[in-house]
Short mmCIF file of C-alpha atoms in Angstrom, two decimals:
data_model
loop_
_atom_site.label_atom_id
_atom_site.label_comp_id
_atom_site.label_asym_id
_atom_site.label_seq_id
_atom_site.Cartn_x
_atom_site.Cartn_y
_atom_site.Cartn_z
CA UNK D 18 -6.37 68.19 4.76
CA UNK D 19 -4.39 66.21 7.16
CA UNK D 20 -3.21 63.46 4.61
CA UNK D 21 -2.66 66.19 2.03
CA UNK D 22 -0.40 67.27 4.59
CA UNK D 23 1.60 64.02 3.99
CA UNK D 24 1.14 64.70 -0.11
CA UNK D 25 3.34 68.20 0.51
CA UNK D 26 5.88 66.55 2.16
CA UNK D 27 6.49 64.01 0.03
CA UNK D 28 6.94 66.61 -2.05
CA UNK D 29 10.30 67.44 -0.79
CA UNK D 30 11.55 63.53 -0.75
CA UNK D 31 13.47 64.02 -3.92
CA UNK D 32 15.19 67.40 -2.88
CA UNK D 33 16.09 65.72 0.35
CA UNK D 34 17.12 62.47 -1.43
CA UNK D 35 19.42 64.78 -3.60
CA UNK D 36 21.16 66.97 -0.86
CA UNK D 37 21.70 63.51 1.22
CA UNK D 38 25.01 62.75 -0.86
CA UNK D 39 25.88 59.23 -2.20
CA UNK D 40 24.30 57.60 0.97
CA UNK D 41 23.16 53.84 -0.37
CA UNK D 42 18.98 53.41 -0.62
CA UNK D 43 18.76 51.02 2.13
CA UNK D 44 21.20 52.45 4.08
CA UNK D 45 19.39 55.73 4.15
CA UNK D 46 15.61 53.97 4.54
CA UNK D 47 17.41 52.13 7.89
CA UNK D 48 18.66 56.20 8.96
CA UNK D 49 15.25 58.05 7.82
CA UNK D 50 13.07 55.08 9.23
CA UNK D 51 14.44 55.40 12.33
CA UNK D 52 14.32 59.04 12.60
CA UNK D 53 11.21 58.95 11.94
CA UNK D 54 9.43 55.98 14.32
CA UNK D 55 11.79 57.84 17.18
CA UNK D 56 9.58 61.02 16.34
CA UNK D 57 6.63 58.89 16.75
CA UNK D 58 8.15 57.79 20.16
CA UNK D 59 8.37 61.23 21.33
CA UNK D 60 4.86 60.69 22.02
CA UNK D 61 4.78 57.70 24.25
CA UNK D 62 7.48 59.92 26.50
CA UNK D 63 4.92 62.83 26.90
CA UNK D 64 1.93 60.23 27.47
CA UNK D 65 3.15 56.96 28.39
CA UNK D 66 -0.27 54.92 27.86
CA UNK D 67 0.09 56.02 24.31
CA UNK D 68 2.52 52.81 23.84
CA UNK D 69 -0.07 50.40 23.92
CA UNK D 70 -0.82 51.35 20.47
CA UNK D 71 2.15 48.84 19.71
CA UNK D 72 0.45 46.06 21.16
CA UNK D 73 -1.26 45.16 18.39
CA UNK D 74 -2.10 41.30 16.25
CA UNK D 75 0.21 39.96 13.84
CA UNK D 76 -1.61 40.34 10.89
CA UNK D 77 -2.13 44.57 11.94
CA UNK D 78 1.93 44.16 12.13
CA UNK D 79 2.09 42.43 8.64
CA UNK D 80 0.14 45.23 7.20
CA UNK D 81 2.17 48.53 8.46
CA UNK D 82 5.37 46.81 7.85
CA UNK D 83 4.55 44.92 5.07
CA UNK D 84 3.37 48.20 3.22
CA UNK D 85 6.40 50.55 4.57
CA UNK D 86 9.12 48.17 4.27
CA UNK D 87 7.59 46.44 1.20
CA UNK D 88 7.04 48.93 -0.74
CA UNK D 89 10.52 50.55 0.01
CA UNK D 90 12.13 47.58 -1.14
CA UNK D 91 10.43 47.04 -4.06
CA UNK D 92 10.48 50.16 -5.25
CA UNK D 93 14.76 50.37 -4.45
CA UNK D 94 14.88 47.00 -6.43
CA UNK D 95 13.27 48.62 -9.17
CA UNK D 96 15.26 51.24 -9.58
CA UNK D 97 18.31 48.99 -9.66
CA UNK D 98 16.59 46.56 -12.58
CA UNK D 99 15.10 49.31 -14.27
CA UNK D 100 15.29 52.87 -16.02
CA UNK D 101 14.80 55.12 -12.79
CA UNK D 102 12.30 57.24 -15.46
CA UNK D 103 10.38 54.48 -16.61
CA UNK D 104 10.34 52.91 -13.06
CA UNK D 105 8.76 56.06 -11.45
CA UNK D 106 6.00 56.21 -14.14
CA UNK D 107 5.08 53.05 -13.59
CA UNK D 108 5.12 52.78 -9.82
CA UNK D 109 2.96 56.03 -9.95
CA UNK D 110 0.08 54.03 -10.86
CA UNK D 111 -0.68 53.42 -7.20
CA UNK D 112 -3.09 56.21 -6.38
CA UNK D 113 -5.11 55.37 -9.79
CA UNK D 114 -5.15 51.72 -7.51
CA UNK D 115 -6.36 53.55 -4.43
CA UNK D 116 -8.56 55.40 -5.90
CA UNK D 117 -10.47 51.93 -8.47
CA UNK D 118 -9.91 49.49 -5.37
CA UNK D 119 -11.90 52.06 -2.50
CA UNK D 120 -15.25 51.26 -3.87
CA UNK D 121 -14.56 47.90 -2.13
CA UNK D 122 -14.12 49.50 1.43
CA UNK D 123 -16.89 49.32 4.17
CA UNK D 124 -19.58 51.98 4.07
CA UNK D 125 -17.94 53.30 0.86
CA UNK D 126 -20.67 55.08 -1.45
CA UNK D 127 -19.11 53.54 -4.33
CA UNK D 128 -16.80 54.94 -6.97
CA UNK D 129 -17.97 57.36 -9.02
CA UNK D 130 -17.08 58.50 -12.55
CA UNK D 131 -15.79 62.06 -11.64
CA UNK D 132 -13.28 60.07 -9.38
CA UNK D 133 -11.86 57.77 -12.14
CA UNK D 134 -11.40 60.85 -14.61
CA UNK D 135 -9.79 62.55 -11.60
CA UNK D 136 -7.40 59.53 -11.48
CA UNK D 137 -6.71 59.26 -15.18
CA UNK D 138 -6.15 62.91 -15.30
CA UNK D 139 -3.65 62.60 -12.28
CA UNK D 140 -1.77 60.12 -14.51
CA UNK D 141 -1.81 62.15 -17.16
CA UNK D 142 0.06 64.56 -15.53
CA UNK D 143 2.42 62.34 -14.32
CA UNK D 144 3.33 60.80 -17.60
CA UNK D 145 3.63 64.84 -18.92
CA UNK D 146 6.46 65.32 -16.50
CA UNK D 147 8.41 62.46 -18.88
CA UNK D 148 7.07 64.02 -21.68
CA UNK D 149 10.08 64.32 -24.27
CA UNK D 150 12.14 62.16 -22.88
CA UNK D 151 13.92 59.12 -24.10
CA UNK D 152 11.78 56.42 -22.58
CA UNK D 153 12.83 53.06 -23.84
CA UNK D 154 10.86 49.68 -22.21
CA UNK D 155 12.99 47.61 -23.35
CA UNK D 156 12.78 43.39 -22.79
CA UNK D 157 16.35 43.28 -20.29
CA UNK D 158 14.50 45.73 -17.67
CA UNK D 159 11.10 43.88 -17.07
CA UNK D 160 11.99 42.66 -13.53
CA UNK D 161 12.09 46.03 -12.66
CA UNK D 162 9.27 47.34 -14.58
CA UNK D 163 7.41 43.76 -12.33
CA UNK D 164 8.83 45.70 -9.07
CA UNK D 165 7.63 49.07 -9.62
CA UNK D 166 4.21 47.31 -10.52
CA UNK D 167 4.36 45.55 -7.18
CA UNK D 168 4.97 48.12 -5.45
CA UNK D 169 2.29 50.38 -6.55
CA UNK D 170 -0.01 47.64 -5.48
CA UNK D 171 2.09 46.85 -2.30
CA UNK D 172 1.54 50.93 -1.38
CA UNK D 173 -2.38 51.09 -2.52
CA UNK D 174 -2.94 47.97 -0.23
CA UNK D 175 -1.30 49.35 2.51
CA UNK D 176 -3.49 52.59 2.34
CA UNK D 177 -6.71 50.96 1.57
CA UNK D 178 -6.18 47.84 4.70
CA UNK D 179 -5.18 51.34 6.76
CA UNK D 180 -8.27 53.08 5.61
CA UNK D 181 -10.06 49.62 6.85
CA UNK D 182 -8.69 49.23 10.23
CA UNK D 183 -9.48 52.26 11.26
CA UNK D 184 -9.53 50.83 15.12
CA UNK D 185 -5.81 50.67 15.10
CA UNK D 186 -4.63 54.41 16.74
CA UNK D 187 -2.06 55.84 13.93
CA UNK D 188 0.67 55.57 17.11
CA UNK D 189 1.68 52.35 15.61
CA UNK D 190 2.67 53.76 13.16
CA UNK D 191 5.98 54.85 15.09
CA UNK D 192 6.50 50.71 15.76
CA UNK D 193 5.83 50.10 11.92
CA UNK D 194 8.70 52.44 11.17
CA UNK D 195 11.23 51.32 13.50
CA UNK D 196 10.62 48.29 12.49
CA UNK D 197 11.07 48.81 9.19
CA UNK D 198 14.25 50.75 9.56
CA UNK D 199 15.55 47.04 11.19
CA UNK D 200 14.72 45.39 8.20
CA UNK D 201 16.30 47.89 5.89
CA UNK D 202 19.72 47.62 8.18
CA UNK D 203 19.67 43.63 7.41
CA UNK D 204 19.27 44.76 3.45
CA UNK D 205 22.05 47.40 3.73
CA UNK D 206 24.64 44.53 5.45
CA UNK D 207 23.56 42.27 3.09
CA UNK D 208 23.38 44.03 -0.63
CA UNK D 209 25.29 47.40 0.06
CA UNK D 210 28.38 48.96 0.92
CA UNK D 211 28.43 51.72 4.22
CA UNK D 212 28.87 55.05 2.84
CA UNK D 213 28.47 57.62 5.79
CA UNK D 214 27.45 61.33 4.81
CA UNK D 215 30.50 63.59 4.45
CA UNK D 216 29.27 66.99 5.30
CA UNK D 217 26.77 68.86 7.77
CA UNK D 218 24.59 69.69 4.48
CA UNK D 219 23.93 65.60 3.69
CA UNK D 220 23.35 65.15 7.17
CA UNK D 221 20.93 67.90 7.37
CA UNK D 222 18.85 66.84 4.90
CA UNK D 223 19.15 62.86 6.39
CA UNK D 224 18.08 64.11 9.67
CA UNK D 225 15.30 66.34 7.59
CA UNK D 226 13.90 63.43 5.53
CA UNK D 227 13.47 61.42 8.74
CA UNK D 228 11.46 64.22 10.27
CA UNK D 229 9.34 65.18 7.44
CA UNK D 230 9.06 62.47 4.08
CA UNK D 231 9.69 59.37 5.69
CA UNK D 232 8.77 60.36 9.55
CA UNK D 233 5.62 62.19 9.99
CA UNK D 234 4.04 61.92 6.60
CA UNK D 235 3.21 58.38 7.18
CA UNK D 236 1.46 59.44 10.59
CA UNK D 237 -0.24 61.93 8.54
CA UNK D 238 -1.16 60.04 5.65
CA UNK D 239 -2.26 57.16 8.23
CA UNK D 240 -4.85 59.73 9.70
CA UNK D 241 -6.14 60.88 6.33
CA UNK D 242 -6.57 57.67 5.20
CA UNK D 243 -8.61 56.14 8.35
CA UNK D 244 -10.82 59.40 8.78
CA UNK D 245 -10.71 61.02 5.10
CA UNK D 246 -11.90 60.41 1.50
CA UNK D 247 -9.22 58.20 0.80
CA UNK D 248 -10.64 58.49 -3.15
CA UNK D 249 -9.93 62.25 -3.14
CA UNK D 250 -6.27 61.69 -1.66
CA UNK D 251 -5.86 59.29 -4.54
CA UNK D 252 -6.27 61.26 -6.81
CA UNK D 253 -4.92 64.30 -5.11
CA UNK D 254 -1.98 62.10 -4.19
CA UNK D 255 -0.62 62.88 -7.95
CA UNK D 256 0.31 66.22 -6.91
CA UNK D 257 3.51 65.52 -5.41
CA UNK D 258 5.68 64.23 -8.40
CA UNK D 259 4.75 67.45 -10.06
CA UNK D 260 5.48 69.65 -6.34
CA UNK D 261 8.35 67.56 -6.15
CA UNK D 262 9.84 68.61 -9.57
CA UNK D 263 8.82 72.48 -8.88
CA UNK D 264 10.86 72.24 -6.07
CA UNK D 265 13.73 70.93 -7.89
CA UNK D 266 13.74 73.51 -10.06
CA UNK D 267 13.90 75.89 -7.69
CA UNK D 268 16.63 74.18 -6.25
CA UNK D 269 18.33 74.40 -9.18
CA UNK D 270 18.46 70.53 -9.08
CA UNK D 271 16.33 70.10 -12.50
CA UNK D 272 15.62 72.44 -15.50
CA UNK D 273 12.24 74.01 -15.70
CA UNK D 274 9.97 72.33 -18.53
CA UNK D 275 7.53 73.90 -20.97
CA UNK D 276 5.60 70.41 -20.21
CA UNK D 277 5.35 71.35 -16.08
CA UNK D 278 2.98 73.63 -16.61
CA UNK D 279 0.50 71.08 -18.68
CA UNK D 280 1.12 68.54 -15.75
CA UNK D 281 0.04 70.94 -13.22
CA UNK D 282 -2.93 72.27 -14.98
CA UNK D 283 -4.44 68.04 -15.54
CA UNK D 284 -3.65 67.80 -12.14
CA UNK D 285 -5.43 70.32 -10.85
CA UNK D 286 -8.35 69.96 -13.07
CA UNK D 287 -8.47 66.05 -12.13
CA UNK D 288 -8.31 66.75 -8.53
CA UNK D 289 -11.24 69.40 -8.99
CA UNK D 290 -13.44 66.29 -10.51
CA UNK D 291 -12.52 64.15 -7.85
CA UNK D 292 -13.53 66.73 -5.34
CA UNK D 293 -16.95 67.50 -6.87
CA UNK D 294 -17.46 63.66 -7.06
CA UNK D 295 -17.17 63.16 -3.50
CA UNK D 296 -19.23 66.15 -2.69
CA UNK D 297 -22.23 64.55 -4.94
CA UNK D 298 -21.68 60.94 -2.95
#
Protein backbone atom coordinates (compact mmCIF):
# COMPACT_ATOMS: atom_id res chain seq x y z
CA UNK A 1 0.00 0.00 0.00
CA UNK A 2 2.85 2.22 0.72
CA UNK A 3 4.44 2.09 -2.87
CA UNK A 4 0.96 2.32 -4.35
CA UNK A 5 1.08 5.39 -2.51
CA UNK A 6 3.93 6.51 -4.87
CA UNK A 7 1.68 4.98 -8.04
CA UNK A 8 -1.19 7.84 -7.03
CA UNK A 9 1.10 10.43 -7.05
CA UNK A 10 2.64 9.91 -10.00
CA UNK A 11 -0.54 10.18 -11.05
CA UNK A 12 -0.65 13.85 -10.82
CA UNK A 13 3.02 14.35 -12.58
CA UNK A 14 1.43 15.29 -15.83
CA UNK A 15 -1.19 17.81 -14.33
CA UNK A 16 1.66 19.32 -12.42
CA UNK A 17 4.00 19.18 -15.46
CA UNK A 18 1.14 21.10 -17.33
CA UNK A 19 0.29 23.93 -14.77
CA UNK A 20 4.30 24.45 -14.36
CA UNK A 21 4.36 26.80 -17.57
CA UNK A 22 7.11 26.60 -20.28
CA UNK A 23 9.77 25.77 -17.54
CA UNK A 24 12.66 23.64 -19.64
CA UNK A 25 12.74 19.57 -18.57
CA UNK A 26 16.00 19.75 -16.94
CA UNK A 27 15.56 22.88 -15.57
CA UNK A 28 12.49 21.78 -13.74
CA UNK A 29 14.07 18.05 -12.72
CA UNK A 30 17.15 20.40 -11.06
CA UNK A 31 13.90 22.62 -9.14
CA UNK A 32 11.58 19.40 -8.31
CA UNK A 33 14.75 17.25 -7.37
CA UNK A 34 15.73 19.53 -5.03
CA UNK A 35 12.49 20.13 -3.48
CA UNK A 36 12.16 17.01 -3.02
CA UNK A 37 15.73 15.52 -1.37
CA UNK A 38 15.25 18.91 0.96
CA UNK A 39 11.89 17.15 2.10
CA UNK A 40 13.86 14.14 2.73
CA UNK A 41 16.28 16.38 4.79
CA UNK A 42 13.58 17.54 6.94
CA UNK A 43 14.17 14.37 8.56
CA UNK A 44 17.79 14.43 9.47
CA UNK A 45 16.75 18.02 11.29
CA UNK A 46 14.11 16.25 13.54
CA UNK A 47 16.58 13.16 14.15
CA UNK A 48 20.00 14.00 13.38
CA UNK A 49 21.51 10.28 13.38
CA UNK A 50 19.13 9.75 10.55
CA UNK A 51 22.02 11.33 8.18
CA UNK A 52 24.14 8.49 8.29
CA UNK A 53 21.88 6.93 5.88
CA UNK A 54 24.04 9.04 3.32
CA UNK A 55 27.08 7.39 4.19
CA UNK A 56 26.75 4.80 2.05
CA UNK A 57 29.42 2.69 -0.88
CA UNK A 58 29.82 3.90 -4.25
CA UNK A 59 28.24 1.39 -6.05
CA UNK A 60 24.72 1.95 -3.48
CA UNK A 61 25.38 5.75 -4.86
CA UNK A 62 25.62 4.55 -8.55
CA UNK A 63 22.38 2.78 -8.16
CA UNK A 64 19.95 5.64 -6.60
CA UNK A 65 21.44 8.16 -8.83
CA UNK A 66 22.06 6.23 -11.64
CA UNK A 67 18.27 5.15 -11.69
CA UNK A 68 16.78 8.81 -10.73
CA UNK A 69 18.98 10.85 -12.76
CA UNK A 70 19.31 8.20 -15.52
CA UNK A 71 16.23 7.54 -16.14
CA UNK A 72 15.21 11.31 -16.12
CA UNK A 73 17.56 11.96 -18.72
CA UNK A 74 16.84 9.39 -20.86
CA UNK A 75 13.51 9.64 -20.83
CA UNK A 76 13.84 13.92 -21.53
CA UNK A 77 16.17 12.85 -24.47
CA UNK A 78 13.54 10.81 -25.74
CA UNK A 79 11.07 13.02 -25.86
CA UNK A 80 13.26 15.46 -27.77
CA UNK A 81 14.27 12.55 -30.58
CA UNK A 82 11.01 11.13 -30.57
CA UNK A 83 7.06 11.41 -30.91
CA UNK A 84 6.23 12.31 -27.13
CA UNK A 85 3.11 9.54 -27.86
CA UNK A 86 5.11 6.91 -29.17
CA UNK A 87 7.93 7.66 -26.62
CA UNK A 88 5.59 7.21 -23.57
CA UNK A 89 4.26 3.85 -24.91
CA UNK A 90 7.34 2.59 -25.23
CA UNK A 91 9.06 3.71 -22.04
CA UNK A 92 5.91 2.22 -20.28
CA UNK A 93 7.26 -1.11 -20.78
CA UNK A 94 9.21 -0.84 -17.55
CA UNK A 95 6.84 -2.37 -15.03
CA UNK A 96 6.18 -5.42 -17.60
CA UNK A 97 10.43 -5.42 -16.88
CA UNK A 98 9.88 -5.32 -13.14
CA UNK A 99 7.50 -7.49 -13.02
CA UNK A 100 9.60 -10.67 -15.82
CA UNK A 101 13.08 -9.64 -14.16
CA UNK A 102 11.74 -10.20 -10.09
CA UNK A 103 11.78 -13.89 -10.40
CA UNK A 104 15.58 -13.32 -10.30
CA UNK A 105 15.51 -11.56 -6.80
CA UNK A 106 16.61 -13.38 -3.52
CA UNK A 107 13.99 -15.45 -1.75
CA UNK A 108 11.61 -14.64 -4.65
CA UNK A 109 8.94 -17.57 -5.10
CA UNK A 110 9.31 -17.24 -8.68
CA UNK A 111 7.11 -15.62 -11.28
CA UNK A 112 4.03 -16.90 -11.82
CA UNK A 113 1.64 -16.92 -14.79
CA UNK A 114 -1.21 -14.81 -13.20
CA UNK A 115 1.63 -12.13 -12.79
CA UNK A 116 2.73 -12.03 -16.49
CA UNK A 117 -1.04 -11.79 -17.72
CA UNK A 118 -1.35 -9.08 -15.06
CA UNK A 119 1.59 -7.34 -16.83
CA UNK A 120 0.44 -7.84 -20.38
CA UNK A 121 -2.95 -6.71 -19.40
CA UNK A 122 -1.36 -3.52 -17.74
CA UNK A 123 0.14 -2.86 -21.20
CA UNK A 124 -2.76 -3.33 -22.78
CA UNK A 125 -4.25 -0.66 -21.15
CA UNK A 126 -1.62 1.52 -21.69
CA UNK A 127 -1.44 1.12 -25.40
CA UNK A 128 -5.65 1.72 -25.24
CA UNK A 129 -5.01 5.19 -23.93
CA UNK A 130 -3.21 5.80 -27.68
CA UNK A 131 -5.80 3.98 -29.11
CA UNK A 132 -6.94 6.08 -32.30
CA UNK A 133 -4.31 8.05 -32.55
CA UNK A 134 -1.90 8.82 -35.29
CA UNK A 135 1.07 6.79 -34.18
CA UNK A 136 3.72 6.81 -36.81
CA UNK A 137 7.37 4.85 -35.91
CA UNK A 138 8.93 6.13 -38.36
CA UNK A 139 13.01 5.37 -39.27
CA UNK A 140 14.27 9.44 -38.36
CA UNK A 141 12.95 8.91 -34.58
CA UNK A 142 14.71 5.58 -33.54
CA UNK A 143 17.26 7.25 -31.19
CA UNK A 144 14.50 8.21 -29.29
CA UNK A 145 12.40 5.22 -29.53
CA UNK A 146 16.48 3.51 -28.19
CA UNK A 147 16.04 6.16 -25.15
CA UNK A 148 12.67 5.47 -24.04
CA UNK A 149 13.77 1.68 -24.26
CA UNK A 150 16.70 2.51 -22.03
CA UNK A 151 15.04 4.05 -19.83
CA UNK A 152 12.40 1.60 -19.07
CA UNK A 153 15.22 -0.72 -18.31
CA UNK A 154 17.29 2.06 -16.54
CA UNK A 155 13.87 2.54 -14.12
CA UNK A 156 13.08 -1.44 -13.71
CA UNK A 157 16.82 -1.84 -12.62
CA UNK A 158 16.70 0.76 -10.31
CA UNK A 159 13.54 -0.78 -8.56
CA UNK A 160 14.58 -4.31 -8.70
CA UNK A 161 18.71 -3.43 -7.25
CA UNK A 162 16.34 -1.26 -4.57
CA UNK A 163 14.14 -4.20 -3.90
CA UNK A 164 17.71 -6.11 -3.43
CA UNK A 165 19.45 -3.89 -1.08
CA UNK A 166 17.03 -3.79 1.15
CA UNK A 167 19.84 -2.93 4.02
CA UNK A 168 20.17 0.52 2.68
CA UNK A 169 17.43 2.78 5.01
CA UNK A 170 15.14 4.60 2.19
CA UNK A 171 16.76 8.06 3.92
CA UNK A 172 19.19 8.00 1.14
CA UNK A 173 16.99 8.44 -0.85
CA UNK A 174 16.90 12.32 0.09
CA UNK A 175 21.00 12.27 -0.96
CA UNK A 176 20.02 10.39 -4.29
CA UNK A 177 17.72 13.27 -5.10
CA UNK A 178 19.78 16.14 -4.34
CA UNK A 179 22.15 14.73 -6.08
CA UNK A 180 20.40 14.27 -8.92
CA UNK A 181 18.93 17.69 -9.01
CA UNK A 182 23.03 18.75 -9.34
CA UNK A 183 23.35 16.79 -12.23
CA UNK A 184 20.22 18.02 -13.92
CA UNK A 185 21.53 21.87 -13.19
CA UNK A 186 24.90 20.88 -15.24
CA UNK A 187 22.30 19.53 -18.16
CA UNK A 188 20.11 22.68 -17.94
CA UNK A 189 23.55 25.12 -18.34
CA UNK A 190 24.65 23.01 -20.82
CA UNK A 191 21.58 22.03 -23.38
CA UNK A 192 18.85 24.63 -22.25
CA UNK A 193 17.90 28.06 -22.02
CA UNK A 194 16.65 29.57 -18.19
CA UNK A 195 13.07 30.16 -18.38
CA UNK A 196 11.83 31.12 -14.77
CA UNK A 197 8.00 30.53 -13.97
CA UNK A 198 5.92 33.68 -14.53
CA UNK A 199 3.07 33.38 -12.18
CA UNK A 200 2.18 32.10 -8.51
CA UNK A 201 0.03 29.22 -10.35
CA UNK A 202 3.45 27.65 -12.23
CA UNK A 203 5.20 28.06 -9.17
CA UNK A 204 2.62 26.34 -7.20
CA UNK A 205 2.53 23.46 -9.01
CA UNK A 206 6.79 23.49 -9.20
CA UNK A 207 6.87 23.68 -5.54
CA UNK A 208 3.86 20.85 -5.62
CA UNK A 209 5.68 18.40 -7.95
CA UNK A 210 8.75 18.61 -5.72
CA UNK A 211 6.67 17.67 -2.71
CA UNK A 212 4.58 15.01 -4.11
CA UNK A 213 5.75 13.26 -7.89
CA UNK A 214 9.26 13.79 -7.80
CA UNK A 215 9.81 14.25 -3.77
CA UNK A 216 8.15 11.75 -1.66
CA UNK A 217 7.00 9.21 -4.17
CA UNK A 218 10.44 7.98 -4.62
CA UNK A 219 10.70 7.55 -0.67
CA UNK A 220 7.53 5.78 -1.00
CA UNK A 221 8.10 3.72 -3.86
CA UNK A 222 11.70 2.94 -2.25
CA UNK A 223 9.78 1.41 0.82
CA UNK A 224 7.34 -0.60 -1.27
CA UNK A 225 9.84 -1.91 -3.24
CA UNK A 226 12.37 -3.15 -0.32
CA UNK A 227 9.43 -4.52 1.95
CA UNK A 228 6.51 -5.23 -0.72
CA UNK A 229 5.61 -7.53 -3.66
CA UNK A 230 7.50 -5.61 -5.97
CA UNK A 231 5.63 -8.08 -8.83
CA UNK A 232 2.22 -6.75 -7.74
CA UNK A 233 3.48 -2.96 -7.91
CA UNK A 234 4.59 -3.87 -11.39
CA UNK A 235 1.87 -4.58 -12.54
CA UNK A 236 -0.20 -2.27 -10.46
CA UNK A 237 2.33 0.37 -11.44
CA UNK A 238 0.21 0.67 -14.90
CA UNK A 239 -2.41 2.43 -13.14
CA UNK A 240 -1.02 5.76 -13.18
CA UNK A 241 -0.89 6.68 -16.98
CA UNK A 242 -4.54 5.88 -16.99
CA UNK A 243 -5.08 8.06 -13.22
CA UNK A 244 -2.94 10.44 -14.77
CA UNK A 245 -5.17 11.00 -17.90
CA UNK A 246 -8.51 10.94 -15.59
CA UNK A 247 -7.10 13.64 -13.92
CA UNK A 248 -6.46 15.56 -16.96
CA UNK A 249 -9.68 15.37 -17.95
CA UNK A 250 -10.93 16.66 -15.10
CA UNK A 251 -8.67 19.35 -15.38
CA UNK A 252 -9.93 20.11 -18.44
CA UNK A 253 -6.32 19.57 -19.75
CA UNK A 254 -7.36 16.48 -22.16
CA UNK A 255 -10.72 15.33 -23.71
CA UNK A 256 -12.41 12.38 -22.17
CA UNK A 257 -12.08 9.11 -24.45
CA UNK A 258 -14.59 6.37 -25.19
CA UNK A 259 -11.18 4.17 -25.08
CA UNK A 260 -10.45 5.33 -21.06
CA UNK A 261 -12.86 3.35 -19.92
CA UNK A 262 -11.45 -0.04 -21.77
CA UNK A 263 -7.94 0.97 -20.31
CA UNK A 264 -9.22 1.13 -16.90
CA UNK A 265 -11.27 -1.94 -16.95
CA UNK A 266 -7.68 -4.27 -18.40
CA UNK A 267 -6.09 -2.56 -15.79
CA UNK A 268 -8.00 -3.40 -13.17
CA UNK A 269 -8.67 -6.86 -14.23
CA UNK A 270 -4.72 -7.38 -14.74
CA UNK A 271 -3.95 -6.03 -11.42
CA UNK A 272 -6.71 -8.45 -9.88
CA UNK A 273 -4.55 -11.52 -11.54
CA UNK A 274 -1.50 -10.25 -10.29
CA UNK A 275 -2.95 -9.99 -6.85
CA UNK A 276 -4.42 -13.51 -6.74
CA UNK A 277 -0.98 -14.72 -8.08
CA UNK A 278 0.88 -13.48 -5.25
CA UNK A 279 -1.65 -14.65 -2.79
CA UNK A 280 -1.21 -18.41 -4.28
CA UNK A 281 2.91 -17.94 -4.00
Amino acid sequence: MVGFGAILLWALLALFTAASGGVPPFELAALTFTIGGALGCLRFVQRPERARALRQPLPVWLIGVGGLFGYHALYFSALRLAPPAEAGLINYLWPLLIVLFSAWLPGSTGLKRGHVIGALMGLAGVAMLFAGRDLGFDAQSLPGYGAALAAAFVWAGYSLLSARAGAVPTDAVAGFCLATGLLSVVCHLLFETTVWPTDATSWAAIVLLGLGPVGAAFYLWDIGCKRGDVRLLGVAAYAAPVLSTLILVLAGYAPARPSLALSCLLIVAGALCAVRASRKA
